[in-house]
Short mmCIF file of C-alpha atoms and ligand atoms in Angstrom, two decimals:
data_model
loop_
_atom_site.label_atom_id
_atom_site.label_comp_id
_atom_site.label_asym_id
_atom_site.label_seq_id
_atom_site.Cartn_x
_atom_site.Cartn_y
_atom_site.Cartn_z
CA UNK A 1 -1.95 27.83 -20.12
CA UNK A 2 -1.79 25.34 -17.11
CA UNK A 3 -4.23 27.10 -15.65
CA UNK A 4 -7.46 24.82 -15.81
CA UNK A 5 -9.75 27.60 -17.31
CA UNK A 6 -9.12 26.42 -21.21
CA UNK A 7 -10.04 23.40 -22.81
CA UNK A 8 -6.51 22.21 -22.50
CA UNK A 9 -5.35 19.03 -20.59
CA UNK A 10 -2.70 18.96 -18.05
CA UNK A 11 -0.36 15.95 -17.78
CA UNK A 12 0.45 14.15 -14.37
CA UNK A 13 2.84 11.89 -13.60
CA UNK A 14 1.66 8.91 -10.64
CA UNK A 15 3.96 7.52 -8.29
CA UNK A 16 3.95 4.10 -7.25
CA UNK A 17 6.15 0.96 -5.09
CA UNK A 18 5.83 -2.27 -6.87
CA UNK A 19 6.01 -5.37 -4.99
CA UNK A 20 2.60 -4.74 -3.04
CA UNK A 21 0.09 -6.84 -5.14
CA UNK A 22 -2.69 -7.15 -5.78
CA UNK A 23 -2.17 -3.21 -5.76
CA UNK A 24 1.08 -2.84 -7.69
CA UNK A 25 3.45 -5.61 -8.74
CA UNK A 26 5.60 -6.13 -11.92
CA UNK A 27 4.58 -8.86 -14.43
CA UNK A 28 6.82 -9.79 -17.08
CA UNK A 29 8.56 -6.40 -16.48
CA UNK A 30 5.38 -4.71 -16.48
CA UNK A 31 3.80 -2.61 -13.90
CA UNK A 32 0.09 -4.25 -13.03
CA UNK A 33 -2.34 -3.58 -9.95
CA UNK A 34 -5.49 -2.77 -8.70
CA UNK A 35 -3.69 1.01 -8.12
CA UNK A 36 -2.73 1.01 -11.70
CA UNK A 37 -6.12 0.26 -13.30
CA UNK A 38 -8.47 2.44 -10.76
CA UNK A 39 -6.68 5.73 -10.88
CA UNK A 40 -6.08 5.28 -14.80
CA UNK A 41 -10.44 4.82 -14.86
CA UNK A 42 -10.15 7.88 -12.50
CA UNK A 43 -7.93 10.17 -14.17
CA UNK A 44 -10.06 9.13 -17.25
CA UNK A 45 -13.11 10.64 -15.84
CA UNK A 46 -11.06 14.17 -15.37
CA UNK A 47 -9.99 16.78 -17.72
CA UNK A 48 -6.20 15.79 -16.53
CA UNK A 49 -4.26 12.69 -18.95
CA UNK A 50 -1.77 10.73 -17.37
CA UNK A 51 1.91 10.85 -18.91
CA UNK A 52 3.18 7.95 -16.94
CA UNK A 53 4.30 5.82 -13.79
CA UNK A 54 7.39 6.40 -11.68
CA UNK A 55 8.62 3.56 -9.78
CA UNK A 56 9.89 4.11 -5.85
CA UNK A 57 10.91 2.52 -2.54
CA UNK A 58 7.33 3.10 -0.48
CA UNK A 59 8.97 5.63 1.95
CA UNK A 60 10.67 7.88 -1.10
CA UNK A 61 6.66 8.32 -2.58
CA UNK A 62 6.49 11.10 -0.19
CA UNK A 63 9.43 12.97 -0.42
CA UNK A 64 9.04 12.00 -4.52
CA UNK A 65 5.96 13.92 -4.26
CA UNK A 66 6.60 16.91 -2.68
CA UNK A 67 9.73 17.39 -4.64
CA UNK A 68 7.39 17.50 -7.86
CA UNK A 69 9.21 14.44 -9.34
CA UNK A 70 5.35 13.16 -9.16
CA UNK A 71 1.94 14.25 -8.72
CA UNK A 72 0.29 11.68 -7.77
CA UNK A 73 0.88 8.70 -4.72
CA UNK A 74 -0.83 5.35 -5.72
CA UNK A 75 0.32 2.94 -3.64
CA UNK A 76 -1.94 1.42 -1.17
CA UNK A 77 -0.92 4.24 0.47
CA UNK A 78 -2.75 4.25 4.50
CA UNK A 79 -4.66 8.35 5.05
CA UNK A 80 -3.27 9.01 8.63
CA UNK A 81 -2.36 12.20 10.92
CA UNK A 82 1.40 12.21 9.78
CA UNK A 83 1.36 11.83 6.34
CA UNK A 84 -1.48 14.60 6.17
CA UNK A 85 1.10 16.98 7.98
CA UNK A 86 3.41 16.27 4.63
CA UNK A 87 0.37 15.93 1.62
CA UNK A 88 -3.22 15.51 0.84
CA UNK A 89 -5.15 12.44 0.25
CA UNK A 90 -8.31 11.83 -2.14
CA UNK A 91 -10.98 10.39 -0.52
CA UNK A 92 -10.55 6.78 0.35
CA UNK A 93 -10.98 4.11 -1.91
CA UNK A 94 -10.02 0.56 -0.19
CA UNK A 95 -10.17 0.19 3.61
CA UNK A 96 -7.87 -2.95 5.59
CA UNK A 97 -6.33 -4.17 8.58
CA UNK A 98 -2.49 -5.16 9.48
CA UNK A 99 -2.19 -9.28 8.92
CA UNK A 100 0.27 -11.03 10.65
CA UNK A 101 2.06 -13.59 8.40
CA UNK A 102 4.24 -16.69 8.86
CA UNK A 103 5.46 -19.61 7.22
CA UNK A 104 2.26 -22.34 6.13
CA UNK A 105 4.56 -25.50 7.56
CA UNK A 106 2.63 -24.55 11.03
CA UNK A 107 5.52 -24.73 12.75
CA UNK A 108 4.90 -21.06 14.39
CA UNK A 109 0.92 -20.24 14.90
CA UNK A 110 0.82 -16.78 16.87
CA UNK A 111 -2.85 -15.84 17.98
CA UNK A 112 -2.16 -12.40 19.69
CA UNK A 113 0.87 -9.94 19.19
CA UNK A 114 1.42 -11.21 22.68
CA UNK A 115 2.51 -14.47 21.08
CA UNK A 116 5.48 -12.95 19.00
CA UNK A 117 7.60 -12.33 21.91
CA UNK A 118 11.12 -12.67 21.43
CA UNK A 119 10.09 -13.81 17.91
CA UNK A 120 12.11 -11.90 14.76
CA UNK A 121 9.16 -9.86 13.14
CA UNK A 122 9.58 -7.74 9.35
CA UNK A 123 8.30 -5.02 7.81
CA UNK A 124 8.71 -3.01 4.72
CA UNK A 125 9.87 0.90 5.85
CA UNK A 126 8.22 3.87 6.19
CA UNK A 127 4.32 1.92 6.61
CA UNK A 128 1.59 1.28 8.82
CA UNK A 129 2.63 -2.47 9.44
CA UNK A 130 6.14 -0.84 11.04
CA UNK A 131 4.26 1.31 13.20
CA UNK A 132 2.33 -1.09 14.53
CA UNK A 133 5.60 -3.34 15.36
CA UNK A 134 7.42 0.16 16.27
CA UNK A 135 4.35 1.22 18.74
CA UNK A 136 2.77 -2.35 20.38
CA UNK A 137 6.15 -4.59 19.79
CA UNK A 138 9.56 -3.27 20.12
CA UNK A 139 10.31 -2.19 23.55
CA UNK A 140 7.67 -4.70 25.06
CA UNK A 141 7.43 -8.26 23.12
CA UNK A 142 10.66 -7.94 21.40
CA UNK A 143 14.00 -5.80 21.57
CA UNK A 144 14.85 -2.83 18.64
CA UNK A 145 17.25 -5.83 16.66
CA UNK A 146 14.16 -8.46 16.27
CA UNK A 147 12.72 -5.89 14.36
CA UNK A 148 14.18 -6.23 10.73
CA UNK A 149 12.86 -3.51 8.25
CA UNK A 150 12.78 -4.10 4.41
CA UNK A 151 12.59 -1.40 1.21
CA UNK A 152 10.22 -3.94 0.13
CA UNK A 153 7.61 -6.08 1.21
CA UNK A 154 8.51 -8.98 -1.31
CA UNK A 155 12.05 -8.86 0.28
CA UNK A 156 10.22 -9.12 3.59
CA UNK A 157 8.08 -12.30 2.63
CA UNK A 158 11.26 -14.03 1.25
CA UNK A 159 12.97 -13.52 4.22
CA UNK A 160 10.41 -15.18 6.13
CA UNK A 161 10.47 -18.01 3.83
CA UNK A 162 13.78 -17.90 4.68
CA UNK A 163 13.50 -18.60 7.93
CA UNK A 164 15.18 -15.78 8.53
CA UNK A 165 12.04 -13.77 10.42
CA UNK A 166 9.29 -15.28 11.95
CA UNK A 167 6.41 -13.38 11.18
CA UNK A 168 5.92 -10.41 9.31
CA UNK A 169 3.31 -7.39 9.80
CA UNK A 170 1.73 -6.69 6.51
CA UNK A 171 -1.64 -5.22 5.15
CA UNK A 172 -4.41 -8.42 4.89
CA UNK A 173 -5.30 -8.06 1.13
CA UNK A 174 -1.26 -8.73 0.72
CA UNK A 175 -1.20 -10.92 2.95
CA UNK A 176 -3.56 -13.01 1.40
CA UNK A 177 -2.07 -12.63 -2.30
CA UNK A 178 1.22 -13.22 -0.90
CA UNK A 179 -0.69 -16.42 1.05
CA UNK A 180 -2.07 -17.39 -1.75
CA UNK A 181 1.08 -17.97 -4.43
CA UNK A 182 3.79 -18.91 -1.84
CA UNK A 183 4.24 -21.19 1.26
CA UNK A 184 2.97 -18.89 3.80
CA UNK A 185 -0.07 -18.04 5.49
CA UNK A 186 -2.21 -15.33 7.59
CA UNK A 187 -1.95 -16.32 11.25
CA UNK A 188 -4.08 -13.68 12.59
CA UNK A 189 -5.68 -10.22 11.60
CA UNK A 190 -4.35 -7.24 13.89
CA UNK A 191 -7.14 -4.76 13.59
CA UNK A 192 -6.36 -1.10 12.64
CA UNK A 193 -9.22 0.31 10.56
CA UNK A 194 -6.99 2.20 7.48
CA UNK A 195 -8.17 3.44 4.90
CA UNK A 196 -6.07 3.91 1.40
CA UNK A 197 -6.37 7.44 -0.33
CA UNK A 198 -4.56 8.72 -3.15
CA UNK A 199 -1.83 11.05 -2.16
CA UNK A 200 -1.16 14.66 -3.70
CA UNK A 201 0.84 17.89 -2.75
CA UNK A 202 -1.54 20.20 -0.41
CA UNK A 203 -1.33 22.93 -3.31
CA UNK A 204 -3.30 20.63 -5.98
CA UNK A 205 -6.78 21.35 -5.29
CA UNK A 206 -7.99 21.09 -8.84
CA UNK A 207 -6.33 17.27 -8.88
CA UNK A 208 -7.38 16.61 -5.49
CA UNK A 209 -11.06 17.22 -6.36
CA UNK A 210 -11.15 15.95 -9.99
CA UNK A 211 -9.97 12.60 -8.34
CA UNK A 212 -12.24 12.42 -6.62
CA UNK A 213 -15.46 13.03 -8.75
CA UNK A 214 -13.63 10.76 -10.94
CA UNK A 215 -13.45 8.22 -8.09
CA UNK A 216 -17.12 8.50 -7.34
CA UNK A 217 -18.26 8.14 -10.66
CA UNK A 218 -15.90 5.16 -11.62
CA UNK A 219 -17.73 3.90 -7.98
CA UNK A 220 -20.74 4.74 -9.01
CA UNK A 221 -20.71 3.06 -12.31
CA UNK A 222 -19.19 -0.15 -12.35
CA UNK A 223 -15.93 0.13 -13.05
CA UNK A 224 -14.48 -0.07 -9.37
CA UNK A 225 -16.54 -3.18 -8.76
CA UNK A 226 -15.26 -5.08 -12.21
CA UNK A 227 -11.76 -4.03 -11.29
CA UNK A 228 -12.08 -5.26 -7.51
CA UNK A 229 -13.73 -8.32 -9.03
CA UNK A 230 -10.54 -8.62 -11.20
CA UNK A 231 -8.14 -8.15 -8.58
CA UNK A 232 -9.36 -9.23 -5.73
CA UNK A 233 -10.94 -12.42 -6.91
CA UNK A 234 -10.77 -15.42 -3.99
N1 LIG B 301 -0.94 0.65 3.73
C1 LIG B 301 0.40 0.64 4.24
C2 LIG B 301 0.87 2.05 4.45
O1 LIG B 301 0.28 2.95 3.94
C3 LIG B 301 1.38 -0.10 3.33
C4 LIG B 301 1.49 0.48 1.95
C5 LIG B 301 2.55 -0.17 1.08
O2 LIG B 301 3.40 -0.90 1.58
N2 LIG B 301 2.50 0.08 -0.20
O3 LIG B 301 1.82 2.29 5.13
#
């Protein structure tokens, strides 16, 4: 009876990449995040329940997805032309930039991507931040080796700690937790405009629009502003 018209519930499993907070990190071996609390409040407002989270690399969410190991993307995840070839998004639900970060002992201060020539820059795989280094970096400012891509962004910062990079091309609300718990800092902001959306497989329109009369009501009544508050607190 999976077919929506009864009173019964259909379980989904969400997909997620820890090691991107404030959206999704592990605490004490748990799995906490902005993503974790809004599309529990979401799937709460639907007749859907949630049977759990599934924990990837960022660039296995898709394939995760559309190989039904999941049904649901929450992971910060950028709504652009590619990825909507591949799946559908909800609407969006957190807009940023790219943030260029380096170590806070102001030893390196770029002001313009025209500043990290020749400079090693990271990345985590598969996301916006490596298409921005892919697209306006490699080829011009730097070669295709001062590019060093990471399966995770937490990787990526300790490898600039390191000293191993120089800078690394990340999304600003990261950037700034990351900023704010460890000895690095934002140098500039590298405008792009994204927006984040949930992602689902193009066949789930009954998800795709509970979500998001879910979303708009948990918008429209609080909750997303208490859990930005919560999250997102300077
Ligand atoms: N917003 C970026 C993207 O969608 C990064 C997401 C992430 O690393 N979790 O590519």
């Amino acid at each position: 009876t999976g077919s929506n018209g009864g009173a019964e519930t259909q379980a989904v499993t969400a997909g997620t990449a820890p090691g991107f907070p404030p959206f999704e990190m592990k605490e004490d071996g748990e799995l906490v995040g902005f993503d974790v609390d809004l599309l529990e409040a979401v799937i709460g407002q639907t007749d859907y329940t949630l049977s759990g989270w599934e924990e990837f690399e960022f660039d296995s969410l898709i394939p995760a997805l559309t190989n039904n190991n999941i049904d649901v993307i929450a992971a910060g995840m950028t709504i652009n032309d590619d990825r909507d070839q591949a799946i559908d998004f909800t609407d969006p639900y957190y807009t940023s930039n790219q943030a260029v970060v380096v170590r806070s002992d102001g030893e390196f201060s770029p002001e313009s991507l025209s500043n990290l020539a020749d400079r090693q820059i990271g990345a985590q795989s598969g996301t916006t931040g490596e298409s921005v280094v892919d697209d306006e970096l490699v080829g011009s400012e730097i070669t295709e080796s001062q590019y060093s891509a990471y399966g995770n962004y937490v990787l990526a910062i300790e490898d600039l700690e390191n000293g191993n990079t120089d800078a690394v091309m990340i999304d600003v609300p990261v950037a700034e937790t990351f900023a704010a718990n460890r000895p690095v800092e934002v140098a500039f902001v590298y405008e792009t405009d994204e927006a984040f959306g949930f992602g689902l497989r193009s066949n789930a329109d009954d998800l795709t629009s509970s979500l998001n009369s879910g979303l708009s009501t948990v918008q429209d009544d609080g909750t997303y502003e208490e859990l930005t508050a919560e999250w997102f607190a300077e």
